[in-house]
Coordinates of C-alpha atoms in Angstrom, one line a residue:
M1 CA -16.5 17.3 33.2
S2 CA -15.3 20.4 31.5
S3 CA -15.0 21.1 35.6
M4 CA -12.4 18.9 36.4
L5 CA -10.1 19.7 33.1
P6 CA -8.5 22.8 35.8
K7 CA -8.8 20.5 39.2
L8 CA -7.1 17.6 37.3
S9 CA -4.2 20.0 35.3
K10 CA -2.7 20.6 39.3
C11 CA -2.0 16.7 39.0
I12 CA -1.8 15.7 35.1
S13 CA 0.3 18.7 33.5
F14 CA -0.6 18.7 29.6
T15 CA 2.5 20.2 28.6
A16 CA 4.8 18.2 30.4
S17 CA 2.2 15.4 28.9
R18 CA 2.8 16.5 25.3
D19 CA 7.0 16.9 25.9
W20 CA 7.1 13.0 26.7
V21 CA 5.4 12.2 23.7
Y22 CA 7.4 14.6 21.5
R23 CA 10.3 12.5 23.3
H24 CA 9.3 9.5 22.3
L25 CA 8.8 10.4 18.9
F26 CA 12.6 11.9 18.4
A27 CA 13.7 8.7 20.1
A28 CA 11.1 6.2 18.0
A29 CA 12.7 8.3 14.8
G30 CA 16.2 7.6 15.3
L31 CA 16.8 10.0 17.3
R32 CA 19.0 10.0 21.1
S33 CA 19.2 12.9 23.3
V34 CA 22.7 13.8 24.1
A35 CA 24.6 16.7 25.9
T36 CA 27.9 17.9 24.9
D37 CA 30.1 20.4 27.1
L38 CA 31.9 22.9 25.1
G39 CA 33.8 24.2 27.5
E40 CA 34.3 28.0 29.3
G41 CA 30.7 26.5 31.0
T42 CA 28.9 26.1 28.9
T43 CA 26.3 22.9 28.0
M44 CA 24.2 21.9 24.5
H45 CA 22.2 19.9 24.3
C46 CA 21.4 18.0 20.9
W47 CA 19.0 15.4 19.8
V48 CA 21.5 13.2 17.5
P49 CA 21.3 10.0 15.4
K50 CA 21.6 6.9 17.3
L51 CA 23.8 5.4 13.8
H52 CA 25.2 7.9 11.9
K53 CA 25.2 6.6 8.3
P54 CA 28.3 7.8 6.0
C55 CA 25.8 8.0 2.8
K56 CA 23.7 10.0 4.2
P57 CA 24.6 14.0 4.3
S58 CA 23.7 16.2 7.7
L59 CA 21.1 18.2 8.2
L60 CA 21.1 20.5 11.1
L61 CA 17.7 22.0 12.5
V62 CA 17.6 25.1 14.4
H63 CA 14.6 26.3 16.6
G64 CA 13.5 29.8 17.2
F65 CA 11.6 31.1 20.4
G66 CA 9.1 29.2 21.0
A67 CA 9.1 25.9 23.8
N68 CA 12.1 24.1 22.6
A69 CA 13.3 22.5 19.6
M70 CA 10.8 19.4 19.4
W71 CA 7.6 20.7 19.4
Q72 CA 9.0 23.1 16.8
Y73 CA 10.5 20.6 14.7
G74 CA 8.4 17.3 15.4
E75 CA 6.0 17.4 12.6
H76 CA 9.3 17.4 9.7
I77 CA 11.5 14.4 11.4
R78 CA 9.3 12.2 10.2
H79 CA 10.2 13.2 6.5
L80 CA 13.9 14.3 6.9
M81 CA 15.1 11.0 8.3
P82 CA 15.3 8.9 5.6
H83 CA 17.7 11.6 3.9
F84 CA 20.0 12.6 6.3
N85 CA 21.2 12.2 9.3
V86 CA 19.4 15.3 11.5
Y87 CA 20.9 16.6 14.5
V88 CA 17.9 19.1 16.7
P89 CA 20.4 21.0 19.1
D90 CA 18.8 23.5 22.1
L91 CA 20.1 26.6 21.5
V92 CA 21.6 28.2 24.8
F93 CA 19.2 29.0 27.7
F94 CA 16.0 26.6 25.8
G95 CA 15.4 23.3 26.6
E96 CA 18.7 21.9 28.3
S97 CA 21.2 23.8 26.9
F98 CA 23.3 26.6 29.2
T99 CA 26.3 28.6 29.7
S100 CA 27.1 30.8 32.7
R101 CA 29.4 33.4 30.0
D102 CA 27.7 36.9 29.2
D103 CA 27.4 36.7 25.4
R104 CA 23.8 37.0 24.3
S105 CA 24.9 37.4 20.7
E106 CA 23.7 35.5 18.2
S107 CA 27.3 35.3 17.0
F108 CA 28.2 33.5 20.0
Q109 CA 25.2 31.0 19.5
A110 CA 26.6 30.4 16.4
R111 CA 29.8 29.2 17.3
C112 CA 28.7 27.2 20.0
V113 CA 26.2 25.2 17.6
A114 CA 29.8 25.0 15.3
K115 CA 31.6 23.9 18.1
M116 CA 28.6 21.1 18.5
M117 CA 29.3 19.9 15.6
E118 CA 32.8 19.5 15.3
A119 CA 32.2 17.1 19.1
H120 CA 30.3 15.4 16.8
G121 CA 32.2 14.8 13.7
V122 CA 30.4 16.5 11.3
H123 CA 32.2 18.9 9.3
R124 CA 29.6 19.9 6.3
M125 CA 26.1 19.5 6.9
S126 CA 22.7 22.0 5.3
L127 CA 21.0 23.9 8.1
V128 CA 17.4 25.0 8.7
G129 CA 16.8 27.9 10.7
I130 CA 13.5 29.2 12.3
S131 CA 13.1 33.1 13.5
Y132 CA 15.8 33.6 16.2
G133 CA 16.7 30.1 14.4
G134 CA 17.3 31.9 10.8
F135 CA 19.4 34.4 12.7
V136 CA 21.7 32.2 14.8
G137 CA 21.7 30.3 10.9
Y138 CA 23.0 33.2 9.2
S139 CA 25.8 33.9 11.6
V140 CA 27.0 30.2 10.7
A141 CA 27.3 30.3 7.6
V142 CA 29.1 33.7 7.7
Q143 CA 31.4 32.9 10.4
F144 CA 32.2 28.9 9.2
P145 CA 31.4 28.9 5.1
D146 CA 33.3 26.4 4.6
L147 CA 30.7 23.8 7.3
V148 CA 27.7 24.9 5.5
E149 CA 26.6 23.4 2.2
K150 CA 22.8 24.7 1.9
L151 CA 21.2 27.3 4.0
V152 CA 17.3 27.5 4.9
L153 CA 15.5 30.5 6.3
C154 CA 12.8 31.0 7.8
C155 CA 10.8 34.0 8.5
A156 CA 14.5 34.9 9.8
G157 CA 14.3 38.3 10.2
V158 CA 18.6 39.1 10.0
C159 CA 17.7 42.1 7.5
L160 CA 15.1 43.8 10.3
E161 CA 16.9 47.3 11.8
E162 CA 16.9 49.3 15.1
V163 CA 14.5 52.3 13.6
D164 CA 12.7 49.7 12.1
M165 CA 10.8 49.1 14.9
E166 CA 10.5 53.5 14.9
N167 CA 8.8 53.1 11.5
G168 CA 6.1 51.3 12.7
L169 CA 7.5 47.8 10.6
F170 CA 6.1 45.4 13.5
R171 CA 3.1 45.6 14.8
V172 CA 4.6 46.1 18.8
S173 CA 6.6 49.2 19.5
N174 CA 9.6 48.6 22.1
L175 CA 12.1 46.2 23.1
N176 CA 10.3 45.5 26.0
E177 CA 6.8 44.7 24.9
A178 CA 8.7 42.8 22.3
A179 CA 10.2 40.3 24.9
S180 CA 6.4 40.2 27.0
I181 CA 5.5 38.8 24.4
L182 CA 7.4 36.8 22.8
V183 CA 8.8 35.4 26.5
P184 CA 5.0 35.8 27.5
Q185 CA 4.5 35.6 31.6
T186 CA 0.5 35.4 31.6
P187 CA -2.4 33.4 30.0
D188 CA -2.7 37.2 27.8
K189 CA 0.8 37.2 26.4
L190 CA 0.6 34.2 25.9
R191 CA -2.6 34.4 23.4
E192 CA -0.7 37.8 22.1
L193 CA 1.6 35.4 20.9
M194 CA -0.3 32.9 19.8
K195 CA -2.4 35.3 17.5
L196 CA 0.6 37.4 15.8
S197 CA 1.7 33.7 14.9
F198 CA -0.7 32.3 13.4
V199 CA -3.3 33.2 10.9
R200 CA -5.9 31.2 12.3
P201 CA -4.9 30.3 16.0
A202 CA -6.9 28.3 18.0
R203 CA -9.7 30.2 20.4
G204 CA -11.3 29.4 23.7
V205 CA -7.9 27.8 25.2
P206 CA -8.9 28.5 28.7
S207 CA -6.3 30.8 30.7
W208 CA -5.2 27.3 32.9
F209 CA -4.6 25.1 30.1
L210 CA -2.4 28.3 28.9
Q211 CA -1.2 29.0 32.4
D212 CA 0.2 25.5 32.4
F213 CA 2.1 26.0 29.1
I214 CA 3.5 28.8 30.7
Q215 CA 4.9 26.9 33.6
V216 CA 6.4 24.2 32.1
M217 CA 8.5 26.0 28.6
C218 CA 8.3 29.9 29.1
T219 CA 9.9 29.8 33.4
V220 CA 13.8 29.2 32.7
H221 CA 16.4 31.7 32.0
I222 CA 13.3 34.9 31.5
E223 CA 16.0 37.8 31.7
E224 CA 18.6 35.9 30.1
K225 CA 16.1 35.2 26.8
R226 CA 14.9 38.9 26.8
E227 CA 18.7 39.6 26.4
L228 CA 18.9 37.4 23.6
L229 CA 16.5 40.1 22.1
E230 CA 17.9 42.7 23.3
A231 CA 21.5 41.9 21.6
I232 CA 19.8 41.4 17.9
L233 CA 17.7 44.4 17.9
K234 CA 20.3 47.2 20.0
D235 CA 22.5 49.2 17.1
R236 CA 20.8 46.6 14.2
Q237 CA 22.1 47.9 11.2
L238 CA 21.9 46.5 7.6
S239 CA 24.8 48.0 5.8
N240 CA 26.6 46.0 8.6
L241 CA 25.0 42.9 9.0
P242 CA 27.8 40.2 7.5
K243 CA 27.9 38.9 3.9
I244 CA 28.0 34.9 4.0
Q245 CA 30.6 34.9 1.5
V246 CA 31.3 31.2 0.0
L247 CA 34.3 32.1 -2.2
Y248 CA 35.8 30.5 -5.3
E249 CA 38.8 32.2 -7.6
D250 CA 37.9 33.3 -11.6
S251 CA 40.9 32.5 -13.3
Q252 CA 39.7 34.7 -16.6
Y253 CA 39.3 37.4 -14.3
C254 CA 41.3 37.2 -11.4
R255 CA 39.0 37.1 -8.5
F256 CA 36.6 35.9 -6.4
T257 CA 33.1 34.8 -7.3
L258 CA 29.8 34.9 -3.6
E259 CA 27.3 31.9 -3.8
Q260 CA 25.5 30.3 -1.0
P261 CA 22.5 27.7 -2.1
T262 CA 20.0 30.0 -0.3
L263 CA 16.2 28.9 0.3
I264 CA 14.0 31.7 1.7
I265 CA 10.8 30.6 3.1
W266 CA 8.1 33.2 4.6
G267 CA 4.5 32.9 6.1
E268 CA 2.8 36.2 3.7
E269 CA 1.0 36.8 6.5
D270 CA 3.7 36.9 9.3
Q271 CA 2.9 39.8 11.8
I272 CA 6.1 39.2 13.6
F273 CA 8.8 39.5 11.2
P274 CA 7.0 40.8 8.2
L275 CA 7.4 39.7 4.5
E276 CA 9.1 43.0 4.0
L277 CA 11.7 41.9 5.8
G278 CA 12.2 38.6 3.7
H279 CA 11.9 40.7 0.7
R280 CA 14.9 42.8 1.7
L281 CA 16.7 40.3 2.0
K282 CA 16.4 38.1 -1.0
R283 CA 17.2 41.5 -2.8
S284 CA 19.9 43.4 -0.1
E285 CA 22.4 45.2 -1.6
T286 CA 24.7 48.4 -0.2
G287 CA 26.3 49.0 -3.6
K288 CA 26.9 48.1 -7.3
S289 CA 30.5 45.9 -5.8
L290 CA 31.0 42.2 -6.3
W291 CA 30.0 41.4 -2.8
S292 CA 26.5 43.5 -3.1
R293 CA 23.9 40.8 -2.2
H294 CA 24.2 39.4 1.3
I295 CA 23.2 35.9 0.2
G296 CA 23.7 35.6 -3.5
E297 CA 22.0 35.4 -6.4
S298 CA 20.9 32.0 -7.4
A299 CA 18.9 32.8 -3.4
Q300 CA 15.3 31.0 -4.1
M301 CA 12.5 32.5 -2.0
V302 CA 9.3 31.2 -1.4
V303 CA 6.4 32.5 0.2
I304 CA 3.3 30.6 1.2
K305 CA -0.2 31.7 1.6
N306 CA -2.8 31.5 5.0
A307 CA 0.8 31.8 6.9
G308 CA 1.7 33.9 9.5
H309 CA 5.1 33.8 11.9
A310 CA 4.9 30.0 12.3
V311 CA 4.5 28.4 8.9
N312 CA 6.1 25.7 10.4
L313 CA 3.2 24.2 12.3
E314 CA 0.3 26.2 10.6
K315 CA 1.8 24.5 6.5
A316 CA 3.3 21.7 8.1
K317 CA 3.4 19.8 4.6
E318 CA 3.4 22.3 2.1
F319 CA 6.7 23.9 4.7
S320 CA 8.5 20.4 4.4
K321 CA 7.3 19.8 0.7
H322 CA 9.7 23.0 -0.3
L323 CA 12.6 21.8 2.7
K324 CA 12.9 18.6 1.0
A325 CA 13.0 19.9 -2.0
F326 CA 16.0 22.2 -1.9
L327 CA 17.2 20.1 0.4
I328 CA 17.5 16.6 -1.2
D329 CA 20.0 16.2 -3.9
T330 CA 18.3 13.8 -6.8
H331 CA 21.5 11.3 -5.9
T332 CA 20.8 11.0 -2.0
T333 CA 20.9 7.8 -1.1
K334 CA 16.9 6.8 1.6
S335 CA 18.5 3.5 2.3
C336 CA 22.1 2.6 3.7
P337 CA 24.0 0.5 5.7
S338 CA 24.5 1.6 8.9
S339 CA 27.6 2.6 11.0
P340 CA 28.7 3.2 14.6
L341 CA 28.1 7.0 16.1
A342 CA 30.4 9.6 15.5
S343 CA 33.1 9.0 17.8
G344 CA 32.6 12.4 19.0
E345 CA 29.8 11.9 20.7
K346 CA 29.0 11.3 24.4
N347 CA 27.3 12.8 27.5
D348 CA 24.4 10.0 26.0
L349 CA 21.3 11.0 28.6

């Protein structure tokens, strides 16, 4: 029977079948697939609520490098849908999102996300960003502080510096090697990615199965994704990292105070963005001024044991538990009347 599987895979893609299952799970959960034209050659795809409920807050889930948004949040949708209007976009050059522009920065991705949410009538939301999605989420909070109510950064090495690679902080020694692993084109490179992402990666996965995954998920926008990686690393210095500044005036002292409710989640054995980067973000200071910290004094940090970079998949239940504890307010209503979709939603697929 096992000898028939490689032949069967030529007729039936197991990866495409799994993707089909995720699509139906998202639809059954109350989401629909929408592509929004942002202008200037950019289209962003997003899973949005079929029925927007004004009594519920909005939540944006931003994925990292990998298959697509569905694969990274598929285990968590059912836990979050009862409490939020959930939005799950594909970042530019992932899934069904693309642009003809040549900007590869996370700040451009953040502007696309903000514009897409505005098109759907969302002006206030919480945001969860995993890995590269955390880079984008951090930039959204910096550029649009009034848009983000609460921020969760999961294994997001926003405090990395270009010199860290030279100093041996990462398991990979240069950008080309990192790109060959994070945008794998061979079964061996995909195996290497699995070893770096999971504490206990699946063993004995046949090459034909891995090649099927690569063919379905990793053969589009290869060069553009490598450019995205280069953009987050090139000339990066912690001293240049912009701070999230949610401001209010203290009339007694005639000054402003910075505060952004933020949760940092990290896998203790992360080999892609080591835990040191999480601690660096939590304590990062550039001086003794009022704006010394990047994310505020009240930022919380959770380190999940026996988990690696793919903590959202490897420890899905624990990950969801921490998300809910941080994001869900006591006054959040689990059941409320339905309302029509926001007027900005269009291009239903």
